[in-house]
């Protein structure tokens, strides 16, 4: 993702609108995946500290 974002920057100028749009497009799928699997994610983290 960082390489893709670097493509939006040029040597002396940056198109901030395109850069921020790319950040949003890259972030939204990760947030949606987390929200979809939130229970399993939290349960997995909580189970790592339990000894049997």
PDB file of C-alpha atoms in Angstrom:
ATOM      1  CA  UNK A   1       0.000   0.000   0.000  1.00  0.00           C
ATOM      2  CA  UNK A   2       2.821   2.383   0.795  1.00  0.00           C
ATOM      3  CA  UNK A   3       4.295   1.951  -2.660  1.00  0.00           C
ATOM      4  CA  UNK A   4       0.960   2.810  -4.240  1.00  0.00           C
ATOM      5  CA  UNK A   5       0.678   5.928  -2.084  1.00  0.00           C
ATOM      6  CA  UNK A   6       4.213   6.929  -3.021  1.00  0.00           C
ATOM      7  CA  UNK A   7       3.158   6.924  -6.672  1.00  0.00           C
ATOM      8  CA  UNK A   8       0.756   9.800  -5.942  1.00  0.00           C
ATOM      9  CA  UNK A   9       3.612  12.008  -4.789  1.00  0.00           C
ATOM     10  CA  UNK A  10       5.950  13.704  -7.197  1.00  0.00           C
ATOM     11  CA  UNK A  11       9.342  15.203  -6.496  1.00  0.00           C
ATOM     12  CA  UNK A  12       8.211  18.776  -5.811  1.00  0.00           C
ATOM     13  CA  UNK A  13       4.407  18.618  -5.717  1.00  0.00           C
ATOM     14  CA  UNK A  14       1.741  16.395  -4.231  1.00  0.00           C
ATOM     15  CA  UNK A  15      -1.860  16.011  -5.242  1.00  0.00           C
ATOM     16  CA  UNK A  16      -3.312  15.875  -1.739  1.00  0.00           C
ATOM     17  CA  UNK A  17      -6.841  15.168  -2.939  1.00  0.00           C
ATOM     18  CA  UNK A  18      -5.744  12.044  -4.817  1.00  0.00           C
ATOM     19  CA  UNK A  19      -3.456  10.972  -1.994  1.00  0.00           C
ATOM     20  CA  UNK A  20      -6.214  11.206   0.632  1.00  0.00           C
ATOM     21  CA  UNK A  21      -8.679   9.426  -1.661  1.00  0.00           C
ATOM     22  CA  UNK A  22      -6.183   6.583  -2.078  1.00  0.00           C
ATOM     23  CA  UNK A  23      -5.717   6.379   1.697  1.00  0.00           C
ATOM     24  CA  UNK A  24      -9.471   6.090   2.227  1.00  0.00           C
ATOM     25  CA  UNK A  25      -9.813   3.452  -0.496  1.00  0.00           C
ATOM     26  CA  UNK A  26      -6.983   1.471   1.089  1.00  0.00           C
ATOM     27  CA  UNK A  27      -8.296   1.786   4.650  1.00  0.00           C
ATOM     28  CA  UNK A  28     -11.992   1.024   4.169  1.00  0.00           C
ATOM     29  CA  UNK A  29     -11.578  -2.697   3.268  1.00  0.00           C
ATOM     30  CA  UNK A  30      -9.365  -3.291   6.332  1.00  0.00           C
ATOM     31  CA  UNK A  31     -11.902  -1.633   8.647  1.00  0.00           C
ATOM     32  CA  UNK A  32     -14.767  -3.616   7.110  1.00  0.00           C
ATOM     33  CA  UNK A  33     -12.866  -6.895   7.568  1.00  0.00           C
ATOM     34  CA  UNK A  34     -12.163  -6.040  11.184  1.00  0.00           C
ATOM     35  CA  UNK A  35     -15.805  -5.164  11.851  1.00  0.00           C
ATOM     36  CA  UNK A  36     -16.964  -8.393  10.206  1.00  0.00           C
ATOM     37  CA  UNK A  37     -14.612 -10.559  12.288  1.00  0.00           C
ATOM     38  CA  UNK A  38     -14.465  -8.452  15.430  1.00  0.00           C
ATOM     39  CA  UNK A  39     -15.803 -11.130  17.799  1.00  0.00           C
ATOM     40  CA  UNK A  40     -13.346 -13.762  16.612  1.00  0.00           C
ATOM     41  CA  UNK A  41     -10.493 -11.260  16.672  1.00  0.00           C
ATOM     42  CA  UNK A  42     -11.178 -10.204  20.278  1.00  0.00           C
ATOM     43  CA  UNK A  43     -11.824 -13.806  21.346  1.00  0.00           C
ATOM     44  CA  UNK A  44      -8.481 -14.870  19.867  1.00  0.00           C
ATOM     45  CA  UNK A  45      -6.622 -12.114  21.676  1.00  0.00           C
ATOM     46  CA  UNK A  46      -8.352 -12.959  24.970  1.00  0.00           C
ATOM     47  CA  UNK A  47      -7.578 -16.681  24.580  1.00  0.00           C
ATOM     48  CA  UNK A  48      -3.834 -16.127  24.227  1.00  0.00           C
ATOM     49  CA  UNK A  49      -3.485 -15.268  27.918  1.00  0.00           C
ATOM     50  CA  UNK A  50      -5.355 -18.331  29.221  1.00  0.00           C
ATOM     51  CA  UNK A  51      -3.360 -21.294  30.503  1.00  0.00           C
ATOM     52  CA  UNK A  52      -4.841 -24.785  30.462  1.00  0.00           C
TER      53      UNK A  52
END
